C-alpha cells in the first residue's frame, strides 16, 4: 500500500507560518449566544448554503441565521416525517443545492425550501444513522453511519435518485467518516472499532488498520493537494 497517510498527533505551531503576537491581538470575535436567539449553546455543525444562510446545528435544534435573526427547526409531534431528534449531527448542501441534515440516533432529512420544512430523505431507511456526508467529483453523495448492526457507507445517485447501502463491518458502532482517495478507495473509520480501506469497485474491505496507524481512533480526515491523507 503506497498511499501516504499522516496521523496528526501534535498541533502545528502557528509561529511557523509567520504570524506574530501583534497579528493575533488585532483579531476580534463576535459571539452569538442563546441571548441572541440561538437554540442551544452546544454547536455540533455549521454550514453556509449557496444563498448565504448560515445553518447551525446544536444539541437542541437546527438554526438558520440570516445575519439578523434565527429560524429554528425542532421536532414537532404533529409532523410525522420531520425531525424526530433535536440533536443535529451533520449538514450538507449538494451540487444541486439540496440541503441534507442528519440527526442523532437516526434520521436523514431533506429540506423543502418552498415549504420551509424538513422531511425524511426519500428511499433512505428512517432508522439508519448518518455521521458524515461528503460529495465526490461526479456529484455522488456519500454517507457514513450505521444501520441494523453494521457500520455502513451509502451513496446517492442524483440522476436515478436511488440509494446504495453497503456494509463495511458488523458493528454496533457506526462509521464516523468517509474519504475518497485518488486511487478509487474510500477510507472509513469506525467508532471504537478501527479504521478500514474500502474498495468501491469490488466491495472488498481491508483488515483493520488501527495498529498500523498508531493512534487509538480517527475522528477527522482530509486529503491535501498532493493526495496525502491527514487524520487525527
mmCIF file of C-alpha atoms in Angstrom:
data_model
loop_
_atom_site.group_PDB
_atom_site.id
_atom_site.type_symbol
_atom_site.label_atom_id
_atom_site.label_comp_id
_atom_site.label_asym_id
_atom_site.label_seq_id
_atom_site.Cartn_x
_atom_site.Cartn_y
_atom_site.Cartn_z
ATOM 1 C CA UNK A 1 0.000 0.000 0.000
ATOM 2 C CA UNK A 2 1.869 3.062 -1.262
ATOM 3 C CA UNK A 3 -0.675 5.682 -0.307
ATOM 4 C CA UNK A 4 0.885 8.195 2.049
ATOM 5 C CA UNK A 5 -1.013 8.692 5.265
ATOM 6 C CA UNK A 6 -0.109 11.118 8.028
ATOM 7 C CA UNK A 7 -1.533 10.805 11.506
ATOM 8 C CA UNK A 8 -1.863 14.189 13.149
ATOM 9 C CA UNK A 9 -0.784 13.745 16.753
ATOM 10 C CA UNK A 10 0.660 17.169 17.550
ATOM 11 C CA UNK A 11 -0.620 20.680 16.941
ATOM 12 C CA UNK A 12 1.075 22.782 14.255
ATOM 13 C CA UNK A 13 2.862 25.788 15.709
ATOM 14 C CA UNK A 14 1.281 28.910 14.290
ATOM 15 C CA UNK A 15 4.570 30.749 14.687
ATOM 16 C CA UNK A 16 5.962 28.676 11.856
ATOM 17 C CA UNK A 17 3.592 30.389 9.456
ATOM 18 C CA UNK A 18 4.873 33.900 10.120
ATOM 19 C CA UNK A 19 2.157 35.150 12.472
ATOM 20 C CA UNK A 20 3.224 37.493 15.250
ATOM 21 C CA UNK A 21 1.565 38.093 18.589
ATOM 22 C CA UNK A 22 0.556 41.548 17.357
ATOM 23 C CA UNK A 23 -1.357 39.972 14.476
ATOM 24 C CA UNK A 24 -3.458 37.968 16.908
ATOM 25 C CA UNK A 25 -4.070 40.931 19.196
ATOM 26 C CA UNK A 26 -5.777 42.683 16.278
ATOM 27 C CA UNK A 27 -8.274 39.863 15.770
ATOM 28 C CA UNK A 28 -11.816 40.414 17.016
ATOM 29 C CA UNK A 29 -14.525 37.829 17.582
ATOM 30 C CA UNK A 30 -18.274 38.320 17.801
ATOM 31 C CA UNK A 31 -20.233 35.840 19.895
ATOM 32 C CA UNK A 32 -23.725 34.624 19.081
ATOM 33 C CA UNK A 33 -25.437 33.048 22.073
ATOM 34 C CA UNK A 34 -28.811 31.912 23.315
ATOM 35 C CA UNK A 35 -29.466 35.518 24.296
ATOM 36 C CA UNK A 36 -29.338 36.356 20.579
ATOM 37 C CA UNK A 37 -31.823 33.607 19.735
ATOM 38 C CA UNK A 38 -29.563 30.591 19.202
ATOM 39 C CA UNK A 39 -31.463 27.464 20.243
ATOM 40 C CA UNK A 40 -28.595 25.918 22.240
ATOM 41 C CA UNK A 41 -25.001 26.850 23.050
ATOM 42 C CA UNK A 42 -23.603 23.396 22.212
ATOM 43 C CA UNK A 43 -22.908 23.672 18.467
ATOM 44 C CA UNK A 44 -22.464 20.394 16.578
ATOM 45 C CA UNK A 45 -22.340 21.501 12.912
ATOM 46 C CA UNK A 46 -22.094 24.702 10.845
ATOM 47 C CA UNK A 47 -22.724 25.203 7.143
ATOM 48 C CA UNK A 48 -23.230 28.217 4.879
ATOM 49 C CA UNK A 49 -25.503 27.457 1.941
ATOM 50 C CA UNK A 50 -25.230 28.956 -1.535
ATOM 51 C CA UNK A 51 -27.894 31.526 -0.703
ATOM 52 C CA UNK A 52 -25.797 32.891 2.144
ATOM 53 C CA UNK A 53 -27.734 31.490 5.095
ATOM 54 C CA UNK A 54 -25.708 30.080 7.986
ATOM 55 C CA UNK A 55 -27.100 26.767 9.247
ATOM 56 C CA UNK A 56 -26.087 25.962 12.810
ATOM 57 C CA UNK A 57 -26.761 22.520 14.246
ATOM 58 C CA UNK A 58 -26.903 22.201 18.002
ATOM 59 C CA UNK A 59 -27.812 19.646 20.636
ATOM 60 C CA UNK A 60 -31.289 21.181 20.687
ATOM 61 C CA UNK A 61 -32.369 22.103 17.199
ATOM 62 C CA UNK A 62 -31.233 23.424 13.839
ATOM 63 C CA UNK A 63 -30.837 27.179 13.398
ATOM 64 C CA UNK A 64 -30.975 29.160 10.145
ATOM 65 C CA UNK A 65 -29.256 32.502 10.597
ATOM 66 C CA UNK A 66 -29.719 35.352 8.104
ATOM 67 C CA UNK A 67 -27.367 37.816 9.788
ATOM 68 C CA UNK A 68 -30.165 39.381 11.813
ATOM 69 C CA UNK A 69 -32.116 36.595 13.472
ATOM 70 C CA UNK A 70 -32.803 32.879 13.669
ATOM 71 C CA UNK A 71 -35.365 30.465 12.321
ATOM 72 C CA UNK A 72 -35.283 27.328 14.475
ATOM 73 C CA UNK A 73 -36.224 23.811 13.375
ATOM 74 C CA UNK A 74 -37.012 21.283 16.098
ATOM 75 C CA UNK A 75 -39.004 18.043 16.360
ATOM 76 C CA UNK A 76 -42.761 18.579 16.133
ATOM 77 C CA UNK A 77 -45.047 15.825 17.405
ATOM 78 C CA UNK A 78 -47.662 16.944 14.888
ATOM 79 C CA UNK A 79 -45.303 16.228 11.958
ATOM 80 C CA UNK A 80 -44.656 12.511 11.479
ATOM 81 C CA UNK A 81 -41.974 12.790 8.784
ATOM 82 C CA UNK A 82 -39.986 15.695 10.303
ATOM 83 C CA UNK A 83 -37.139 15.733 12.809
ATOM 84 C CA UNK A 84 -37.535 13.035 15.455
ATOM 85 C CA UNK A 85 -34.462 14.118 17.421
ATOM 86 C CA UNK A 86 -33.312 17.631 18.266
ATOM 87 C CA UNK A 87 -29.585 16.803 18.274
ATOM 88 C CA UNK A 88 -28.174 17.683 14.852
ATOM 89 C CA UNK A 89 -25.279 15.542 13.599
ATOM 90 C CA UNK A 90 -24.261 16.947 10.201
ATOM 91 C CA UNK A 91 -25.337 19.326 7.436
ATOM 92 C CA UNK A 92 -24.504 19.182 3.739
ATOM 93 C CA UNK A 93 -25.645 21.050 0.630
ATOM 94 C CA UNK A 94 -25.059 19.160 -2.620
ATOM 95 C CA UNK A 95 -24.211 20.474 -6.077
ATOM 96 C CA UNK A 96 -27.924 20.744 -6.869
ATOM 97 C CA UNK A 97 -28.376 22.968 -3.798
ATOM 98 C CA UNK A 98 -30.336 20.322 -1.915
ATOM 99 C CA UNK A 99 -29.800 20.651 1.813
ATOM 100 C CA UNK A 100 -29.368 17.400 3.771
ATOM 101 C CA UNK A 101 -29.386 17.155 7.564
ATOM 102 C CA UNK A 102 -28.931 14.159 9.851
ATOM 103 C CA UNK A 103 -29.951 13.884 13.488
ATOM 104 C CA UNK A 104 -28.629 11.864 16.400
ATOM 105 C CA UNK A 105 -29.571 8.185 16.747
ATOM 106 C CA UNK A 106 -31.292 8.044 13.356
ATOM 107 C CA UNK A 107 -32.752 10.107 10.562
ATOM 108 C CA UNK A 108 -31.661 11.740 7.311
ATOM 109 C CA UNK A 109 -33.736 14.691 6.167
ATOM 110 C CA UNK A 110 -34.090 16.812 3.047
ATOM 111 C CA UNK A 111 -35.077 20.466 3.148
ATOM 112 C CA UNK A 112 -38.057 21.709 1.156
ATOM 113 C CA UNK A 113 -37.192 25.367 0.545
ATOM 114 C CA UNK A 114 -40.637 26.254 -0.777
ATOM 115 C CA UNK A 115 -42.461 24.914 2.281
ATOM 116 C CA UNK A 116 -39.557 25.625 4.667
ATOM 117 C CA UNK A 117 -39.666 22.215 6.286
ATOM 118 C CA UNK A 118 -37.575 19.062 6.612
ATOM 119 C CA UNK A 119 -38.840 15.593 5.685
ATOM 120 C CA UNK A 120 -37.288 12.140 5.658
ATOM 121 C CA UNK A 121 -34.988 11.654 2.667
ATOM 122 C CA UNK A 122 -36.950 9.536 0.126
ATOM 123 C CA UNK A 123 -35.751 5.947 -0.099
ATOM 124 C CA UNK A 124 -33.278 6.144 2.775
ATOM 125 C CA UNK A 125 -34.010 3.980 5.860
ATOM 126 C CA UNK A 126 -35.560 6.063 8.603
ATOM 127 C CA UNK A 127 -33.737 4.060 11.292
ATOM 128 C CA UNK A 128 -30.271 4.453 9.764
ATOM 129 C CA UNK A 129 -27.712 6.683 11.489
ATOM 130 C CA UNK A 130 -25.664 9.208 9.482
ATOM 131 C CA UNK A 131 -22.448 10.588 10.947
ATOM 132 C CA UNK A 132 -20.889 12.279 7.907
ATOM 133 C CA UNK A 133 -21.780 13.362 4.367
ATOM 134 C CA UNK A 134 -19.369 14.113 1.505
ATOM 135 C CA UNK A 135 -19.751 14.570 -2.239
ATOM 136 C CA UNK A 136 -17.322 13.296 -4.874
ATOM 137 C CA UNK A 137 -16.285 14.975 -8.128
ATOM 138 C CA UNK A 138 -19.079 13.227 -10.039
ATOM 139 C CA UNK A 139 -21.716 14.659 -7.727
ATOM 140 C CA UNK A 140 -22.425 11.396 -5.900
ATOM 141 C CA UNK A 141 -23.399 11.947 -2.278
ATOM 142 C CA UNK A 142 -21.650 9.555 0.136
ATOM 143 C CA UNK A 143 -22.735 8.917 3.709
ATOM 144 C CA UNK A 144 -21.053 7.166 6.617
ATOM 145 C CA UNK A 145 -23.044 5.781 9.530
ATOM 146 C CA UNK A 146 -24.709 2.728 10.983
ATOM 147 C CA UNK A 147 -27.665 0.525 10.115
ATOM 148 C CA UNK A 148 -29.028 -2.571 11.822
ATOM 149 C CA UNK A 149 -25.823 -3.891 13.340
ATOM 150 C CA UNK A 150 -23.417 -2.738 10.651
ATOM 151 C CA UNK A 151 -21.089 0.180 10.072
ATOM 152 C CA UNK A 152 -22.116 1.339 6.614
ATOM 153 C CA UNK A 153 -21.366 3.647 3.722
ATOM 154 C CA UNK A 154 -24.163 4.700 1.406
ATOM 155 C CA UNK A 155 -24.252 6.514 -1.920
ATOM 156 C CA UNK A 156 -26.994 8.518 -3.576
ATOM 157 C CA UNK A 157 -27.171 8.776 -7.356
ATOM 158 C CA UNK A 158 -28.673 12.179 -8.130
ATOM 159 C CA UNK A 159 -29.647 11.116 -11.664
ATOM 160 C CA UNK A 160 -31.573 7.966 -10.665
ATOM 161 C CA UNK A 161 -32.385 9.176 -7.122
ATOM 162 C CA UNK A 162 -31.546 5.733 -5.776
ATOM 163 C CA UNK A 163 -29.587 4.773 -2.650
ATOM 164 C CA UNK A 164 -26.984 2.036 -2.433
ATOM 165 C CA UNK A 165 -26.168 0.959 1.124
ATOM 166 C CA UNK A 166 -23.010 -1.081 1.689
ATOM 167 C CA UNK A 167 -21.971 -2.686 4.991
ATOM 168 C CA UNK A 168 -18.315 -2.263 5.927
ATOM 169 C CA UNK A 169 -18.152 -4.473 9.039
ATOM 170 C CA UNK A 170 -20.555 -5.934 11.581
ATOM 171 C CA UNK A 171 -20.561 -3.391 14.384
ATOM 172 C CA UNK A 172 -22.921 -1.764 16.821
ATOM 173 C CA UNK A 173 -20.786 1.357 16.350
ATOM 174 C CA UNK A 174 -21.250 3.461 13.202
ATOM 175 C CA UNK A 175 -18.761 4.508 10.566
ATOM 176 C CA UNK A 176 -17.740 8.022 11.521
ATOM 177 C CA UNK A 177 -16.449 9.296 8.193
ATOM 178 C CA UNK A 178 -15.686 8.510 4.573
ATOM 179 C CA UNK A 179 -12.899 9.940 2.423
ATOM 180 C CA UNK A 180 -12.212 9.020 -1.233
ATOM 181 C CA UNK A 181 -8.623 8.950 -2.464
ATOM 182 C CA UNK A 182 -7.109 9.261 -5.932
ATOM 183 C CA UNK A 183 -6.858 5.502 -6.390
ATOM 184 C CA UNK A 184 -10.587 4.881 -6.073
ATOM 185 C CA UNK A 185 -10.504 3.656 -2.486
ATOM 186 C CA UNK A 186 -12.502 5.027 0.428
ATOM 187 C CA UNK A 187 -11.089 5.404 3.941
ATOM 188 C CA UNK A 188 -13.592 4.640 6.686
ATOM 189 C CA UNK A 189 -13.063 4.985 10.455
ATOM 190 C CA UNK A 190 -15.489 3.111 12.708
ATOM 191 C CA UNK A 191 -16.150 4.431 16.196
ATOM 192 C CA UNK A 192 -14.182 2.355 18.765
ATOM 193 C CA UNK A 193 -13.783 -0.359 16.151
ATOM 194 C CA UNK A 194 -10.847 0.538 13.925
ATOM 195 C CA UNK A 195 -10.020 2.010 10.568
ATOM 196 C CA UNK A 196 -10.615 0.448 7.138
ATOM 197 C CA UNK A 197 -9.982 0.956 3.441
ATOM 198 C CA UNK A 198 -12.959 0.065 1.261
ATOM 199 C CA UNK A 199 -12.759 -0.756 -2.444
ATOM 200 C CA UNK A 200 -15.874 0.634 -4.120
ATOM 201 C CA UNK A 201 -15.252 -1.359 -7.292
ATOM 202 C CA UNK A 202 -15.407 -4.874 -5.839
ATOM 203 C CA UNK A 203 -16.763 -4.167 -2.343
ATOM 204 C CA UNK A 204 -13.718 -5.604 -0.559
ATOM 205 C CA UNK A 205 -12.666 -4.235 2.812
ATOM 206 C CA UNK A 206 -9.117 -4.188 4.162
ATOM 207 C CA UNK A 207 -8.093 -5.629 7.502
ATOM 208 C CA UNK A 208 -8.338 -3.297 10.471
ATOM 209 C CA UNK A 209 -5.556 -0.721 10.013
ATOM 210 C CA UNK A 210 -5.719 0.608 13.567
ATOM 211 C CA UNK A 211 -2.353 -0.823 14.655
ATOM 212 C CA UNK A 212 -0.523 0.411 11.555
ATOM 213 C CA UNK A 213 -1.981 3.861 12.090
ATOM 214 C CA UNK A 214 -0.660 4.134 15.628
ATOM 215 C CA UNK A 215 -3.461 6.240 17.112
ATOM 216 C CA UNK A 216 -6.468 4.891 19.062
ATOM 217 C CA UNK A 217 -9.184 6.280 16.785
ATOM 218 C CA UNK A 218 -9.770 8.610 13.844
ATOM 219 C CA UNK A 219 -12.188 11.497 14.181
ATOM 220 C CA UNK A 220 -11.382 13.727 11.184
ATOM 221 C CA UNK A 221 -9.752 13.187 7.779
ATOM 222 C CA UNK A 222 -8.728 15.413 4.889
ATOM 223 C CA UNK A 223 -6.750 14.936 1.679
ATOM 224 C CA UNK A 224 -4.381 17.706 0.625
ATOM 225 C CA UNK A 225 -3.450 18.830 -2.898
ATOM 226 C CA UNK A 226 -0.729 16.172 -3.182
ATOM 227 C CA UNK A 227 -3.097 13.318 -2.319
ATOM 228 C CA UNK A 228 -1.670 12.832 1.162
ATOM 229 C CA UNK A 229 -4.367 11.934 3.679
ATOM 230 C CA UNK A 230 -4.221 13.632 7.059
ATOM 231 C CA UNK A 231 -6.163 12.291 10.003
ATOM 232 C CA UNK A 232 -6.395 12.778 13.722
#
